[in-house]
Short mmCIF file of C-alpha atoms in Angstrom, two decimals:
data_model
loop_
_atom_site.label_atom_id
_atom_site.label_comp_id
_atom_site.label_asym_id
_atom_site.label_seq_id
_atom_site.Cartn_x
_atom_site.Cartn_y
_atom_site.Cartn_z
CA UNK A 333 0.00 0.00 0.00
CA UNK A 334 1.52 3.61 -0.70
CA UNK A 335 0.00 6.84 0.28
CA UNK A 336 0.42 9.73 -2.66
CA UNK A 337 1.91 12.88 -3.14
CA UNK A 338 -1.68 14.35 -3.14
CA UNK A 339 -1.39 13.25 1.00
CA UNK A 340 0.95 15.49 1.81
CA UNK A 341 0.79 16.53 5.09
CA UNK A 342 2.00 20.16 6.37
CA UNK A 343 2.37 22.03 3.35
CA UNK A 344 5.23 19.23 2.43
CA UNK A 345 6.50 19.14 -1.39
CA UNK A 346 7.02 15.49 -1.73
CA UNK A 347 5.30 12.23 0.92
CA UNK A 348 5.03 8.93 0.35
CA UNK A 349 4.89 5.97 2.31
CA UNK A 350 3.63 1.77 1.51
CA UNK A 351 4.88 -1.50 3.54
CA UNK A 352 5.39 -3.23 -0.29
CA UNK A 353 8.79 -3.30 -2.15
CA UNK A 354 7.28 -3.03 -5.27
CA UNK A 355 5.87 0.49 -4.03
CA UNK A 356 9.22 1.64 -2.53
CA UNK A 357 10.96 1.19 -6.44
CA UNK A 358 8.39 2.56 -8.06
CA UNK A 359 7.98 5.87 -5.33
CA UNK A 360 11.89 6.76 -4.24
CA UNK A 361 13.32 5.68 -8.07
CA UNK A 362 11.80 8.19 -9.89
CA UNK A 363 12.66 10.96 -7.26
CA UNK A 364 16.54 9.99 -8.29
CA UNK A 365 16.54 8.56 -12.05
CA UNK A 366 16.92 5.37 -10.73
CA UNK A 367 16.99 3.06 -13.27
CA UNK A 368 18.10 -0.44 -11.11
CA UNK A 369 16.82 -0.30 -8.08
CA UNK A 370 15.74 -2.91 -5.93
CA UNK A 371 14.61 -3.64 -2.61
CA UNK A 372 13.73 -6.34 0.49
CA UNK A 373 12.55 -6.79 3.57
CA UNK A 374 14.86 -7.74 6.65
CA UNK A 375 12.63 -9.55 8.24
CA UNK A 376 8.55 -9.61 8.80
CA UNK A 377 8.16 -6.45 9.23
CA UNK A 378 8.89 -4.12 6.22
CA UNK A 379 7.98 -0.60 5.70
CA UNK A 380 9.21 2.91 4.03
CA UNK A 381 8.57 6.61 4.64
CA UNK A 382 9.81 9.16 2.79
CA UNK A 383 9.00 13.61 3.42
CA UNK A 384 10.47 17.21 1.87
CA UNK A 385 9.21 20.35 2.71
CA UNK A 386 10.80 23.48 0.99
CA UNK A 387 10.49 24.43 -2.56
CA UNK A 388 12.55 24.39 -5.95
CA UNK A 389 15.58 26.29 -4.77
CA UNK A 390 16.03 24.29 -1.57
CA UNK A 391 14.41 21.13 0.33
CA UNK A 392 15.09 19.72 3.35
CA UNK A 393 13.80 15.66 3.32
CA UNK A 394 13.59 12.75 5.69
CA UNK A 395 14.32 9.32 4.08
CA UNK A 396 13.24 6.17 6.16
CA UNK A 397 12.95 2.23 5.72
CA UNK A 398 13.08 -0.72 7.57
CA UNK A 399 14.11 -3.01 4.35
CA UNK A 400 16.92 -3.24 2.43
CA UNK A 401 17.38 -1.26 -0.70
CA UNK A 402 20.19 -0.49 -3.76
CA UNK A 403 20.25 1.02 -6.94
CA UNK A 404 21.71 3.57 -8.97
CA UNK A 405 21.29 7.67 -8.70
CA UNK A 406 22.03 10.39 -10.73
CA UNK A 407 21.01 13.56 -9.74
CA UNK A 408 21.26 16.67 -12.24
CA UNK A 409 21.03 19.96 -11.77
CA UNK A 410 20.94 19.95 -7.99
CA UNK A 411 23.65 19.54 -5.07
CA UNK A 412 22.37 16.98 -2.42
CA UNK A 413 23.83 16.25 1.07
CA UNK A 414 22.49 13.76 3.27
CA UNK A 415 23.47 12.15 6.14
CA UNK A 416 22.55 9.21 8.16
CA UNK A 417 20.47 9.34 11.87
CA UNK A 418 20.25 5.89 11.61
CA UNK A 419 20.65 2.82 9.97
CA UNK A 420 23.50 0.96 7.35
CA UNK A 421 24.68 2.85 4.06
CA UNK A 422 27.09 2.94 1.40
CA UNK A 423 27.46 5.30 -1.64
CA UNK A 424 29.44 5.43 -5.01
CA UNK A 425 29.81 1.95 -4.41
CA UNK A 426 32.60 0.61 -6.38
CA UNK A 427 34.06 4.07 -6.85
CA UNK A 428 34.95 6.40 -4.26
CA UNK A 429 33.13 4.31 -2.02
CA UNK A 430 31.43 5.36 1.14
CA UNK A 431 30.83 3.80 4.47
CA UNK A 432 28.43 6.54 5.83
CA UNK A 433 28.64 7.17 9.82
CA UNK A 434 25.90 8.33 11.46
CA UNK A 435 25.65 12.27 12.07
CA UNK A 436 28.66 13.19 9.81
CA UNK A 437 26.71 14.93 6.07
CA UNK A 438 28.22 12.84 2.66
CA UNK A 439 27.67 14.97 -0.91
CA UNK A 440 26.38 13.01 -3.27
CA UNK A 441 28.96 12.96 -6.35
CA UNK A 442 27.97 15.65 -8.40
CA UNK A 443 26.33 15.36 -11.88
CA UNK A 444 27.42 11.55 -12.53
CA UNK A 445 25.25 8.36 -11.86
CA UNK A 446 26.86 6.28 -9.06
CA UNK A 447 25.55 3.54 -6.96
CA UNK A 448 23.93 3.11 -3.69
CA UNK A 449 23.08 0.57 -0.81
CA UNK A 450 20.90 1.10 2.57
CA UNK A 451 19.91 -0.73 5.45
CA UNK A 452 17.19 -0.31 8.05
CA UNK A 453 17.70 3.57 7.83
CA UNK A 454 16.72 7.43 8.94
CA UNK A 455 18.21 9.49 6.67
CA UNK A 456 18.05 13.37 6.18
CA UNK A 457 18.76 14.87 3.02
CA UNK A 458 19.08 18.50 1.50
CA UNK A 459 18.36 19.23 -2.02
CA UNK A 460 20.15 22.16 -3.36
CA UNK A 461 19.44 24.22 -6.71
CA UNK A 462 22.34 24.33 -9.02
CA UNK A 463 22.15 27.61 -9.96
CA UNK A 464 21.49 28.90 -5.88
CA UNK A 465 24.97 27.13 -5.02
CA UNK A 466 26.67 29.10 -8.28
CA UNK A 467 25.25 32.14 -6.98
CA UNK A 468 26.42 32.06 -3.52
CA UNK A 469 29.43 30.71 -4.64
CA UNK A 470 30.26 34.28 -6.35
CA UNK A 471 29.66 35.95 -3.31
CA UNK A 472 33.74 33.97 -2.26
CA UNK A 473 34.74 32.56 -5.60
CA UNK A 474 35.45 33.50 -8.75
CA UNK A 475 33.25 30.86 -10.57
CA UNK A 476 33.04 29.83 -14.41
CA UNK A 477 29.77 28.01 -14.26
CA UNK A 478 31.48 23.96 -13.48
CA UNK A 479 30.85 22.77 -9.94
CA UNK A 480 33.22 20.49 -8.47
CA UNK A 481 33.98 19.67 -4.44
CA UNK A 482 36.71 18.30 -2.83
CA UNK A 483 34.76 14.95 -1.18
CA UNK A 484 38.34 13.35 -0.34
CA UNK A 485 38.59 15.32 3.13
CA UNK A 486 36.23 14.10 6.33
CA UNK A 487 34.18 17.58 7.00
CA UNK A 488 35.32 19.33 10.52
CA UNK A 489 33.31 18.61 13.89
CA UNK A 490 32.90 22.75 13.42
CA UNK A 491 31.97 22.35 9.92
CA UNK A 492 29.39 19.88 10.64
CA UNK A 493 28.12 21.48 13.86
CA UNK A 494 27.25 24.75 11.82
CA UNK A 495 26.32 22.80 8.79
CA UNK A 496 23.23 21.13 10.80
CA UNK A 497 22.57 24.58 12.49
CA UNK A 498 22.44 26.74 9.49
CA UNK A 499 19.99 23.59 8.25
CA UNK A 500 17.61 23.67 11.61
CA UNK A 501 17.61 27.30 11.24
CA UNK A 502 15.99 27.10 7.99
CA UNK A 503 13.64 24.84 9.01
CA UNK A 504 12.09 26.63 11.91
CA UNK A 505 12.39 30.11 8.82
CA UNK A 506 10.23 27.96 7.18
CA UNK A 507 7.88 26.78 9.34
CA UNK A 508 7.09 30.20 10.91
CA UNK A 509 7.82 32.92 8.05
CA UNK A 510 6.60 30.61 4.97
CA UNK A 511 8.50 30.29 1.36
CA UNK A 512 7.89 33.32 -0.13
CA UNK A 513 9.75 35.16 3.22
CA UNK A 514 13.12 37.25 3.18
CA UNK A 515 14.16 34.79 6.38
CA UNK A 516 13.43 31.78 3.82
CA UNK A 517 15.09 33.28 0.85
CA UNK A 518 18.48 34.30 3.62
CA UNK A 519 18.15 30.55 5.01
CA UNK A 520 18.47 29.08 2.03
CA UNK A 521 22.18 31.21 1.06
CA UNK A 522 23.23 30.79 4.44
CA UNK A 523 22.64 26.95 3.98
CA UNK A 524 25.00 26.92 0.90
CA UNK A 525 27.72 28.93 2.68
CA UNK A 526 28.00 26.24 5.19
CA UNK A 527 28.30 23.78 2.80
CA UNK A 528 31.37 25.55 0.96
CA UNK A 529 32.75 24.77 5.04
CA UNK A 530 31.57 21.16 5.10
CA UNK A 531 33.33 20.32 1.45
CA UNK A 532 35.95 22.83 -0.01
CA UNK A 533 34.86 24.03 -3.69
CA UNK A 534 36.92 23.57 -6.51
CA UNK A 535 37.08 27.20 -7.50
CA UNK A 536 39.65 30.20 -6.78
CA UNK A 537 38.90 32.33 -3.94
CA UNK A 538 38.23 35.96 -4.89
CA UNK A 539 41.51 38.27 -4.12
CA UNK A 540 41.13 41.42 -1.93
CA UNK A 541 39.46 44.26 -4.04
CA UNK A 542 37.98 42.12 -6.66
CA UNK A 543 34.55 43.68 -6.55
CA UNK A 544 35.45 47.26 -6.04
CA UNK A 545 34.25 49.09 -9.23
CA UNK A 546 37.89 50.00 -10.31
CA UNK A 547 38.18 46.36 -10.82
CA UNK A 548 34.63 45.93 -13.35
CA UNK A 549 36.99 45.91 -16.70
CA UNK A 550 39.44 42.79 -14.68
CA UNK A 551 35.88 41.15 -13.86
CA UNK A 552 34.57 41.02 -17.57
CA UNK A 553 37.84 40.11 -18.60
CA UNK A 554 37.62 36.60 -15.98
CA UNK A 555 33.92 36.27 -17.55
CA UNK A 556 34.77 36.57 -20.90
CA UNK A 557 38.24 34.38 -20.51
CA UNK A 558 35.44 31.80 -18.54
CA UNK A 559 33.17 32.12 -21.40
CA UNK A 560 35.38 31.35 -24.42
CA UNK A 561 38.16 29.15 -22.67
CA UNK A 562 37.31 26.50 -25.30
CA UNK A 563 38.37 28.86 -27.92
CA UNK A 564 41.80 29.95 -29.82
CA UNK A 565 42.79 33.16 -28.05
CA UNK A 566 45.02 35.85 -27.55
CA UNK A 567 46.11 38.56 -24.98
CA UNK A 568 44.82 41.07 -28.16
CA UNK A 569 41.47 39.36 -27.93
CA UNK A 570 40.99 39.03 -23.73
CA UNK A 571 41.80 43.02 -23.71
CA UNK A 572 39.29 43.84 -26.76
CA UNK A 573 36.80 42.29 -24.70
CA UNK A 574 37.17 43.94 -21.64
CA UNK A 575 37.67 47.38 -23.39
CA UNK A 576 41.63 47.86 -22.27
CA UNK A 577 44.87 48.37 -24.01
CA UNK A 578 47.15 45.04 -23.44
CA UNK A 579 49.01 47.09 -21.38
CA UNK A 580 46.60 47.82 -19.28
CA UNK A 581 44.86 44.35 -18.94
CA UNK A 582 48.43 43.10 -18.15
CA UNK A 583 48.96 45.41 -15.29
CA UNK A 584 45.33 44.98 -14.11
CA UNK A 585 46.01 41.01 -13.92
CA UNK A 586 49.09 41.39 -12.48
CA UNK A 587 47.87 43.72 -9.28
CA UNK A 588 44.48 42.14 -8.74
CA UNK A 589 45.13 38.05 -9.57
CA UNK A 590 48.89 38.49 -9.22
CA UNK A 591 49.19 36.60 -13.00
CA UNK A 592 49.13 37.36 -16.45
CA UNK A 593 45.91 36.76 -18.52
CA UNK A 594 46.78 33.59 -20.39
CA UNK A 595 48.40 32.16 -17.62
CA UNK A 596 45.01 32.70 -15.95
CA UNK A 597 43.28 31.06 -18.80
CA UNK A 598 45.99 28.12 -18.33
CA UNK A 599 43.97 27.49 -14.62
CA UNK A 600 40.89 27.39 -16.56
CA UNK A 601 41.54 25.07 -18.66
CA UNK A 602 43.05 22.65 -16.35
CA UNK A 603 39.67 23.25 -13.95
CA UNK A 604 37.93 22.19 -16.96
CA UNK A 605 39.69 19.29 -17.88
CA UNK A 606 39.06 18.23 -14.51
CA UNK A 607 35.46 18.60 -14.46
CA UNK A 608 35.31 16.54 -17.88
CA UNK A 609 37.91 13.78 -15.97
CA UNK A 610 35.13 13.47 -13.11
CA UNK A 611 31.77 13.83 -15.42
CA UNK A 612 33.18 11.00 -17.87
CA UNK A 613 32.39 7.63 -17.67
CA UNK A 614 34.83 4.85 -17.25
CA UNK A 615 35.93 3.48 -21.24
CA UNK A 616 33.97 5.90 -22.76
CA UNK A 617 37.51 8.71 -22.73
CA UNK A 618 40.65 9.29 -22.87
CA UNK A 619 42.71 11.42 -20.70
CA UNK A 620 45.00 12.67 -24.16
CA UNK A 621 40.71 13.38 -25.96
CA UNK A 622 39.71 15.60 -22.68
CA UNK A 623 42.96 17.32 -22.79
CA UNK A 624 43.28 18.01 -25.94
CA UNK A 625 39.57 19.23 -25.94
CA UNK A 626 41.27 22.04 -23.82
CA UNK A 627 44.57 23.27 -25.74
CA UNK A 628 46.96 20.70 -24.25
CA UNK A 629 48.96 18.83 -26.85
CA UNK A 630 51.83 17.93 -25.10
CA UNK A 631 50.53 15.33 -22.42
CA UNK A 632 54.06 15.29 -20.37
CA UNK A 633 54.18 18.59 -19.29
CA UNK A 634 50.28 18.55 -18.85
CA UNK A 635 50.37 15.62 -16.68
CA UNK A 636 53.08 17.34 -14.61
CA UNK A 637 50.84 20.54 -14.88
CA UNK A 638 47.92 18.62 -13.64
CA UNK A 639 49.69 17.15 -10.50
CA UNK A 640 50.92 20.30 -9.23
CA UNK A 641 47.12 21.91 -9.50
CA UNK A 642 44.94 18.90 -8.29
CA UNK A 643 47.83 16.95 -6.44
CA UNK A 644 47.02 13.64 -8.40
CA UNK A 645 47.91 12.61 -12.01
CA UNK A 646 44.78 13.10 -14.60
CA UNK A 647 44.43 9.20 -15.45
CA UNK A 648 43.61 8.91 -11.29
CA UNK A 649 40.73 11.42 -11.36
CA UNK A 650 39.53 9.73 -14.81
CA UNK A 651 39.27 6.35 -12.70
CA UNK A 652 37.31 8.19 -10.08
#
């Protein structure tokens, strides 16, 4: 038996709940493009429940079972944490693998199907907007529009002590001022900024000054160098675009990113070779194809390139 969306209780986005296996597939799959999933009980008495309040920018969710369930996930478009209050789990099995512990948050991979396996659990989950995490992310970073996190290094005690307060806090915004409330729309940036302290993005930290309005020409420089890093250019073309002699852009590189345009357009590239190295599937690329997508044709010095910047070789991240 499963009880429908239509059901939900509180004002909640997304319920659903059954004591059949059949009903668990066929409700939690879709929710996560599951395409293999399946699912048993652990013993007579099997039964799922699964909750998210919040809206299309952010949701907060409760995931429970007593049963066993795998499957594959791919999630696009959003960011998701989640972390355990209860209960057996393991993600990117295979892969990176996971053992989740209970109370500590785990990122699901970003943009990239992976597998999954869960036991008799109570599990809490936030569902991020893609675009919401970019645009918080500018507020620190200087950002070109990839999203990639650093999931090798265990988040802080502090990290996931403010994490799960800057998460209750939205909760009880939500519960008292409603979704279409300043406190709701501040909850849900102040959610993402804790998150950039649970897993360290893969983007450069904006330098001192970077915003001041003596700076705009530098800034649409970095967009337009972001924009076109696929392309053939030149120093002649990245000051042409931001309306400065080369002289100029040179010198405005040089005091406010403490580099030289195309060596700054050397960091792009490499940032989005990586993100190609992560998105690709195993057999299906080459590390020589990716880079080579990106203006490098000598894979030597790239490799060496590549180690300094992500502190493993290319082929490594490829196998991740």
């Amino acid at each position: 038996m499963t009880n429908p969306e239509n059901s939900a209780p509180n004002g909640a986005i997304v319920a659903v709940s059954g004591t059949d296996t059949g009903g668990a597939v066929k409700d939690l799959a879709g929710m996560y493009a599951g395409r293999t999933w399946y699912s048993s009980p652990v013993d007579h008495d099997y039964w799922y429940k699964y909750v998210g309040v919040g809206d299309e920018r952010m949701s907060i969710r409760r995931s429970q079972m007593h049963g066993y369930l795998r499957g594959d996930v791919a999630v696009e478009g959003e960011v998701v944490v989640q972390w355990l209050d209860a209960g057996r789990a393991r993600v990117d099995v295979g892969r990176d693998e996971v053992r989740m512990e209970p109370g500590v948050p785990t990122l699901f991979p970003i943009e990239r199907r992976f597998e999954m396996e869960y036991e008799n659990w109570d599990q809490r989950l936030v569902h991020l907007d893609r675009d919401l995490v970019l645009d918080v992310a500018r507020e620190q970073y200087i950002v070109d529009g990839t999203l990639g996190f650093d999931r090798s290094t265990p988040p802080t005690a502090a990290a996931v002590q403010a994490w799960r307060g800057s998460v209750a806090g939205a909760v009880q915004s939500l519960r008292t001022a409603g979704r279409q409330s300043l406190a709701w729309h501040e909850a849900q940036r102040d959610v993402v900024r804790s998150l950039f302290g649970l897993y360290r993005l893969q983007a450069e930290v904006q330098p001192e000054g970077y915003g001041e309005r003596r700076n705009t020409r530098v800034r649409k420089a970095v967009e337009f160098l972001h924009e076109h890093a696929g392309e053939p250019l030149t120093v002649t073309d990245i000051a042409q675009a931001a309306d400065l002699s080369v002289r100029a852009l040179q010198e405005s590189f040089q005091r406010t990113l403490d580099r030289t345009p195309m060596n700054y357009l050397r960091e792009v590239r490499l940032r989005q070779v990586r993100a190609d190295l992560l998105a690709a599937e195993p057999g299906t690329a080459s590390v020589a194809e990716i880079a080579s997508r990106w203006g490098f044709s000598h894979m030597g010095r790239f490799s060496g390139e590549y180690l300094r910047r992500f502190g493993e070789y290319p082929r490594r991240t490829l196998r991740q």
